Short mmCIF file of C-alpha atoms in Angstrom, two decimals:
data_model
loop_
_atom_site.label_atom_id
_atom_site.label_comp_id
_atom_site.label_asym_id
_atom_site.label_seq_id
_atom_site.Cartn_x
_atom_site.Cartn_y
_atom_site.Cartn_z
CA MET A 150 171.17 265.93 252.12
CA TYR A 151 169.13 263.96 253.01
CA GLY A 152 169.09 260.63 254.88
CA SER A 153 171.15 258.44 252.92
CA TYR A 154 171.15 256.31 254.95
CA SER A 155 169.02 254.08 252.56
CA ARG A 156 170.05 250.64 253.48
CA ARG A 157 166.90 250.89 255.65
CA GLY A 158 165.07 251.06 253.44
CA HIS A 159 163.76 254.43 252.95
CA SER A 160 164.92 254.58 249.30
CA GLY A 161 165.95 257.85 249.83
CA THR A 162 165.46 261.06 251.50
CA GLY A 163 168.93 261.05 250.95
CA GLY A 164 171.10 263.33 249.68
CA VAL A 165 167.66 264.62 248.64
CA ARG A 166 167.04 268.00 249.77
CA THR A 167 168.18 270.66 249.78
CA GLY A 168 169.41 271.74 252.95
CA PRO A 169 172.07 273.51 254.44
CA GLY A 170 175.27 270.88 254.86
CA ALA A 171 174.74 270.28 250.51
CA ARG A 172 174.04 273.24 248.93
CA LYS A 173 176.89 275.68 248.18
CA GLY A 174 176.16 277.09 245.19
CA GLY A 175 173.03 275.26 243.92
CA ALA A 176 170.70 277.29 245.05
CA LEU A 177 172.62 281.11 244.86
CA ALA A 178 174.44 281.16 248.25
CA VAL A 179 172.74 281.91 251.07
CA VAL A 180 173.20 285.68 250.82
CA GLY A 181 173.08 286.11 247.84
CA VAL A 182 169.35 284.52 247.49
CA THR A 183 168.06 287.05 249.89
CA ALA A 184 170.65 290.46 248.13
CA LEU A 185 168.57 289.06 245.14
CA LEU A 186 165.51 289.48 246.85
CA LEU A 187 165.98 292.88 248.34
CA ALA A 188 167.44 294.16 245.33
CA GLY A 189 164.27 292.53 242.91
CA CYS A 190 167.76 292.37 239.61
CA THR A 191 167.51 288.99 237.45
CA SER A 192 170.48 286.87 236.97
CA GLY A 193 171.14 283.92 233.57
CA GLY A 194 172.63 281.53 236.84
CA ASP A 195 174.12 278.43 236.42
CA SER A 196 173.46 277.61 232.95
CA ASP A 197 174.14 275.25 229.52
CA GLY A 198 175.70 277.99 228.00
CA ASP A 199 175.97 281.39 226.55
CA GLY A 200 173.61 283.96 225.87
CA ASP A 201 173.58 286.39 224.48
CA GLY A 202 171.52 288.64 226.43
CA ASP A 203 169.30 289.29 223.59
CA ARG A 204 166.78 287.21 224.32
CA LYS A 205 164.31 288.05 227.25
CA ALA A 206 162.24 285.18 229.34
CA ALA A 207 158.77 286.09 230.33
CA PRO A 208 159.18 286.94 234.18
CA ILE A 209 157.84 283.63 235.87
CA GLY A 210 154.72 284.32 238.11
CA GLN A 211 152.47 283.31 241.34
CA ARG A 212 150.18 280.77 240.62
CA PRO A 213 146.50 281.48 242.28
CA LYS A 214 146.23 281.77 245.29
CA ALA A 215 143.46 280.03 245.88
CA ALA A 216 144.24 276.34 245.57
CA ASP A 217 147.90 277.26 245.50
CA PRO A 218 148.55 280.03 248.86
CA TYR A 219 152.91 279.15 248.66
CA TRP A 220 155.42 281.87 246.62
CA VAL A 221 157.37 281.02 243.81
CA ASN A 222 160.59 282.05 243.53
CA PRO A 223 161.33 284.08 240.21
CA GLU A 224 165.25 283.42 241.43
CA GLY A 225 165.22 280.22 241.79
CA GLY A 226 167.34 277.68 240.42
CA ALA A 227 165.14 276.05 237.78
CA ALA A 228 163.98 280.18 237.07
CA ARG A 229 167.74 281.22 236.07
CA GLN A 230 167.82 277.62 234.05
CA ALA A 231 164.94 278.24 232.17
CA ALA A 232 166.24 281.87 231.57
CA ALA A 233 170.07 280.83 230.05
CA TYR A 234 168.22 278.42 227.84
CA THR A 235 166.10 281.47 227.04
CA GLU A 236 168.83 283.29 225.91
CA LYS A 237 170.96 280.49 224.47
CA GLY A 238 167.40 280.01 221.57
CA ASP A 239 166.66 277.00 223.14
CA SER A 240 163.20 277.42 223.69
CA GLU A 241 162.53 273.65 223.70
CA ASN A 242 164.09 273.17 227.11
CA ALA A 243 163.28 276.70 228.41
CA ALA A 244 159.29 275.63 228.38
CA LEU A 245 160.31 272.11 230.15
CA ILE A 246 162.66 274.01 232.66
CA ARG A 247 159.24 276.52 233.41
CA LYS A 248 157.22 273.22 233.84
CA ILE A 249 159.74 273.65 237.39
CA ALA A 250 159.99 276.84 237.89
CA GLU A 251 156.56 277.97 237.46
CA GLN A 252 155.60 275.95 240.92
CA PRO A 253 156.45 276.92 243.82
CA ALA A 254 159.36 275.03 245.96
CA ALA A 255 160.28 275.34 249.06
CA GLU A 256 163.61 277.02 250.53
CA TRP A 257 166.08 275.35 252.77
CA ILE A 258 167.32 277.58 255.19
CA LEU A 259 171.10 277.47 255.37
CA PRO A 260 172.99 277.97 258.64
CA ASP A 261 174.09 281.21 257.52
CA ASN A 262 172.10 284.41 258.14
CA ALA A 263 169.63 283.06 259.28
CA GLU A 264 167.62 285.48 260.20
CA ALA A 265 168.49 287.62 257.20
CA GLN A 266 167.35 284.50 254.94
CA THR A 267 163.91 283.48 256.66
CA LYS A 268 163.05 287.93 256.84
CA GLY A 269 163.90 287.87 252.84
CA PHE A 270 162.08 285.03 251.61
CA THR A 271 159.29 285.62 254.05
CA GLU A 272 159.73 289.45 253.09
CA ALA A 273 159.28 288.86 249.30
CA ALA A 274 156.51 286.01 249.94
CA ALA A 275 153.94 288.54 251.94
CA LYS A 276 154.56 292.03 249.07
CA ALA A 277 153.43 289.15 246.72
CA ASP A 278 150.97 287.85 249.22
CA ARG A 279 152.27 284.81 248.91
CA ASP A 280 153.06 282.71 252.35
CA ALA A 281 156.34 281.14 252.01
CA LEU A 282 157.36 277.37 252.62
CA LEU A 283 160.74 276.25 254.68
CA VAL A 284 162.87 273.90 255.35
CA LEU A 285 164.63 274.19 258.68
CA TYR A 286 167.48 271.05 258.03
CA ASN A 287 170.79 272.22 260.71
CA ILE A 288 169.60 269.73 263.90
CA PRO A 289 172.88 268.19 264.81
CA HIS A 290 174.65 265.44 264.09
CA ARG A 291 172.60 265.38 260.74
CA ASP A 292 172.22 262.92 258.38
CA CYS A 293 174.46 260.50 260.22
CA GLY A 294 177.44 261.08 258.39
CA GLN A 295 176.53 260.76 254.69
CA PHE A 296 175.74 262.95 251.72
CA SER A 297 174.07 265.43 253.66
CA LYS A 298 176.06 265.49 256.94
CA GLY A 299 176.34 268.27 259.08
CA GLY A 300 174.11 270.75 261.37
CA ALA A 301 174.62 272.53 264.37
CA SER A 302 178.07 271.99 266.04
CA ASP A 303 176.15 271.49 269.58
CA GLY A 304 172.04 272.25 271.12
CA ASP A 305 172.61 275.65 271.87
CA SER A 306 173.56 276.30 268.86
CA TYR A 307 170.84 274.64 267.03
CA ARG A 308 168.18 277.17 269.25
CA ALA A 309 170.38 279.80 269.27
CA TRP A 310 169.68 279.00 264.59
CA VAL A 311 165.94 278.32 264.80
CA ASP A 312 165.60 281.56 266.92
CA GLN A 313 166.99 283.26 264.36
CA VAL A 314 164.28 281.70 261.44
CA ALA A 315 161.25 282.60 264.08
CA ARG A 316 162.67 285.96 264.89
CA GLY A 317 163.52 286.25 260.08
CA ILE A 318 159.44 285.00 260.03
CA GLY A 319 158.27 287.56 262.56
CA ASP A 320 154.51 287.95 261.95
CA ARG A 321 154.39 287.02 258.19
CA ARG A 322 152.69 284.03 256.79
CA ALA A 323 155.23 280.94 256.89
CA THR A 324 154.59 277.37 257.37
CA VAL A 325 158.26 275.11 257.71
CA VAL A 326 158.44 272.02 257.47
CA LEU A 327 160.78 271.00 260.49
CA GLU A 328 163.80 268.17 260.63
CA PRO A 329 163.40 265.94 257.20
CA ASP A 330 164.69 261.61 258.29
CA ALA A 331 165.80 263.89 262.17
CA VAL A 332 162.89 261.82 263.63
CA LEU A 333 163.03 258.55 261.09
CA HIS A 334 167.16 258.64 262.22
CA LEU A 335 166.58 257.63 265.78
CA VAL A 336 164.61 255.05 265.33
CA ASP A 337 166.81 253.45 262.70
CA GLY A 338 169.74 252.88 265.15
CA CYS A 339 171.05 255.01 263.11
CA THR A 340 171.56 258.08 265.10
CA PRO A 341 173.69 256.77 268.12
CA GLU A 342 171.95 256.40 271.03
CA GLU A 343 173.42 259.27 273.03
CA PHE A 344 172.71 261.79 270.78
CA HIS A 345 168.76 260.38 271.13
CA GLU A 346 166.98 262.47 274.30
CA GLU A 347 168.72 265.61 273.33
CA ARG A 348 167.16 265.91 269.58
CA TYR A 349 163.84 264.89 270.98
CA HIS A 350 164.23 268.24 273.11
CA LEU A 351 165.77 269.85 270.05
CA LEU A 352 162.46 268.98 268.16
CA LYS A 353 160.23 269.98 270.25
CA GLY A 354 161.30 272.78 271.81
CA ALA A 355 162.20 274.29 267.65
CA ILE A 356 158.33 273.42 267.25
CA GLU A 357 157.08 275.53 270.60
CA ARG A 358 159.42 278.54 269.35
CA LEU A 359 158.65 278.25 265.88
CA LYS A 360 155.70 278.43 267.25
CA GLN A 361 155.55 281.65 269.15
CA GLN A 362 154.75 283.69 265.90
CA PRO A 363 151.24 284.56 265.17
CA ALA A 364 150.82 283.19 260.71
CA THR A 365 154.01 280.18 261.06
CA THR A 366 152.51 276.42 260.68
CA VAL A 367 154.80 273.61 261.89
CA TYR A 368 154.95 270.09 260.17
CA LEU A 369 157.57 267.40 261.79
CA ASP A 370 159.03 265.59 259.41
CA ALA A 371 158.26 261.53 259.63
CA GLY A 372 159.40 259.44 256.89
CA ASN A 373 158.36 258.33 253.62
CA ALA A 374 156.09 255.09 253.49
CA GLY A 375 158.54 252.57 252.43
CA TRP A 376 160.84 253.60 255.49
CA GLN A 377 159.71 252.46 259.19
CA SER A 378 155.87 251.40 259.75
CA PRO A 379 153.50 253.69 261.53
CA ASP A 380 153.46 251.44 264.48
CA ALA A 381 157.58 252.93 264.91
CA LEU A 382 156.94 255.79 264.78
CA PHE A 383 154.14 256.89 266.57
CA GLU A 384 155.73 257.33 269.79
CA PRO A 385 159.07 258.60 268.92
CA LEU A 386 156.80 261.43 267.41
CA GLN A 387 154.82 262.58 270.13
CA TRP A 388 158.54 262.68 271.37
CA ALA A 389 159.39 265.04 269.73
CA GLY A 390 156.58 267.42 270.35
CA ILE A 391 153.88 266.31 267.26
CA GLY A 392 150.98 267.30 269.94
CA ALA A 393 152.49 271.05 269.47
CA ALA A 394 152.68 271.18 265.87
CA ASP A 395 150.42 271.76 263.12
CA GLY A 396 150.84 268.42 261.61
CA PHE A 397 153.42 266.13 260.16
CA SER A 398 155.17 266.20 256.50
CA VAL A 399 155.31 262.58 254.57
CA ASN A 400 157.83 261.80 250.94
CA VAL A 401 160.03 264.93 251.49
CA SER A 402 162.62 264.35 248.84
CA ASN A 403 161.37 260.73 248.08
CA PHE A 404 159.27 259.50 244.86
CA TYR A 405 156.28 257.14 246.85
CA THR A 406 153.57 257.79 244.70
CA THR A 407 151.07 260.48 246.59
CA GLY A 408 148.73 257.04 246.66
CA ALA A 409 151.32 255.09 249.04
CA SER A 410 152.10 258.28 250.67
CA LYS A 411 148.49 259.05 251.58
CA ASP A 412 147.98 255.42 252.71
CA PHE A 413 150.88 256.04 255.37
CA GLY A 414 150.08 258.93 255.86
CA LYS A 415 146.80 258.32 257.69
CA ARG A 416 147.68 255.00 259.13
CA LEU A 417 150.19 257.71 261.21
CA SER A 418 147.19 259.84 261.39
CA ALA A 419 145.47 258.09 263.19
CA LYS A 420 148.56 256.82 265.79
CA VAL A 421 148.82 260.85 266.90
CA GLY A 422 145.84 262.40 267.36
CA ASN A 423 144.08 263.02 263.76
CA LYS A 424 146.91 264.65 262.72
CA PRO A 425 146.70 266.48 259.30
CA PHE A 426 150.01 265.83 257.35
CA VAL A 427 151.83 267.27 253.73
CA ILE A 428 153.13 265.12 250.91
CA ASP A 429 155.62 265.83 249.08
CA THR A 430 154.84 265.06 245.55
CA SER A 431 157.86 266.99 243.83
CA ARG A 432 159.45 263.92 241.67
CA ASN A 433 156.69 261.56 242.78
CA GLY A 434 154.79 261.26 239.11
CA ASN A 435 156.47 257.74 238.64
CA GLY A 436 156.49 256.55 242.08
CA PRO A 437 160.52 254.69 243.12
CA TYR A 438 163.17 253.67 240.92
CA LYS A 439 163.09 250.04 241.52
CA GLY A 440 166.16 248.85 239.39
CA GLY A 441 170.04 249.37 240.13
CA ASP A 442 171.73 248.88 243.61
CA PRO A 443 169.36 248.94 246.20
CA GLY A 444 171.81 250.72 248.32
CA GLU A 445 171.45 253.81 246.60
CA ASN A 446 168.82 253.73 243.86
CA TRP A 447 167.01 257.20 246.14
CA CYS A 448 169.63 258.95 245.34
CA ASN A 449 169.55 260.71 241.31
CA PRO A 450 167.62 257.83 240.13
CA PRO A 451 166.42 257.22 236.67
CA GLY A 452 163.79 258.51 234.09
CA ARG A 453 162.11 259.77 237.23
CA ALA A 454 158.98 262.81 237.21
CA LEU A 455 157.55 265.79 238.15
CA GLY A 456 154.61 264.58 240.78
CA GLU A 457 151.05 266.30 241.45
CA ARG A 458 151.55 270.31 241.43
CA PRO A 459 151.82 271.91 244.70
CA THR A 460 148.07 272.77 245.54
CA VAL A 461 146.27 273.41 248.60
CA ARG A 462 143.04 271.36 247.07
CA THR A 463 143.84 267.68 247.79
CA GLY A 464 140.35 266.72 248.36
CA ASP A 465 141.24 264.72 251.48
CA PRO A 466 140.66 267.01 255.04
CA LEU A 467 143.68 265.70 256.59
CA VAL A 468 145.39 265.92 254.07
CA LYS A 469 146.81 269.71 253.58
CA ALA A 470 148.43 269.73 250.41
CA TYR A 471 150.22 268.72 248.36
CA LEU A 472 153.93 270.06 248.06
CA TRP A 473 157.52 270.54 246.53
CA ILE A 474 159.15 270.27 248.96
CA LYS A 475 163.12 268.71 247.24
CA ARG A 476 163.71 271.46 244.66
CA PRO A 477 163.26 269.54 241.75
CA GLY A 478 166.31 269.39 239.49
CA GLU A 479 168.94 269.76 242.37
CA SER A 480 171.45 266.54 242.75
CA ASP A 481 170.59 263.81 245.86
CA GLY A 482 174.10 263.12 245.82
CA ASP A 483 177.32 262.90 243.46
CA CYS A 484 176.29 259.23 242.04
CA LYS A 485 175.04 258.58 238.88
CA GLY A 486 176.51 261.24 237.37
CA GLY A 487 175.38 264.31 239.68
CA PRO A 488 176.58 266.68 241.37
CA LYS A 489 176.78 267.61 245.21
CA ALA A 490 173.41 267.16 246.93
CA GLY A 491 171.82 270.26 247.16
CA GLU A 492 173.08 271.90 243.81
CA TRP A 493 171.70 272.70 241.02
CA TYR A 494 171.88 269.42 237.93
CA ALA A 495 170.55 270.83 234.70
CA LYS A 496 170.07 267.07 233.15
CA TYR A 497 168.03 265.38 236.08
CA ALA A 498 165.60 269.27 235.44
CA LEU A 499 165.29 268.44 232.35
CA ASP A 500 164.69 264.03 232.58
CA LEU A 501 162.04 264.47 235.70
CA ALA A 502 159.95 268.15 233.50
CA ARG A 503 160.47 265.65 229.92
CA ASN A 504 159.29 262.33 231.62
CA THR A 505 155.57 264.52 233.26
CA LYS A 506 153.04 263.33 231.84
#
């Protein structure tokens, strides 16, 4: 999903997201997710083997609220994979996948039935006394025709979609990461010039609409430490409405270390009114991959590991949280043997968990 435009050097927001365009079956499919949440049912999901049903996985619960207020989806792809391994009697792999399943990860809102999806996620989070973590990834002309190309058909469709999301959130607590790569793809020249003015207006309008909800926090995406500099980004972020947002996000679906991401975020923050930021630590435990084809070193790179667990206790007032915005275990794209972007990739999930220190 995301910016597979890696020849610009961003080592891969590329295809990495679990956004709407790429995700067909990897996260239950839009209506299925909401239905499962509302019905409270369980499923074996996308498994690697046939379970005989005589073994039951321990329920996936919530993390301590003081350090980690975000909702853990007990029906996510990792949770279903762990249950499938348990049913198969594969306790070793089940334990590895539970390293992912037991942490809160963002829900990427799909194009269809946005209000119902968002309502389902935020209601489930509220019932657990947690905050929902959502990603909006549907900007027109998304991803420059790469792995995650797509998005809303035009500006009016996008505004209507954002309005549906806002109505679905209502007065419940939600944190929204807004349009990974959308600003960056204006800066790096991959989005044609004729779409720039509209995109700035759409992003600014999305922030304003979402902030009408009384308990919604909005972070506008600002790329990562290896893709463009703060000097190149701060004005475009201002044009996109960063002033009305709560802050910005960095390293979404990428692999840059937390230290490098902090440094990048702080330098950028100083240029946009000292706005705070969040860091995606979902897969940055071993830093970025530097081998293979530089044009695809962001796509399902080998040897990566889970990063810091999600928490709001970062020890730095400018860094509001470490979050798992990219859902670990979902593919970056059909490269290195992986399925389409956003689909569950069990082998890769196991490697991430196994490599984690």
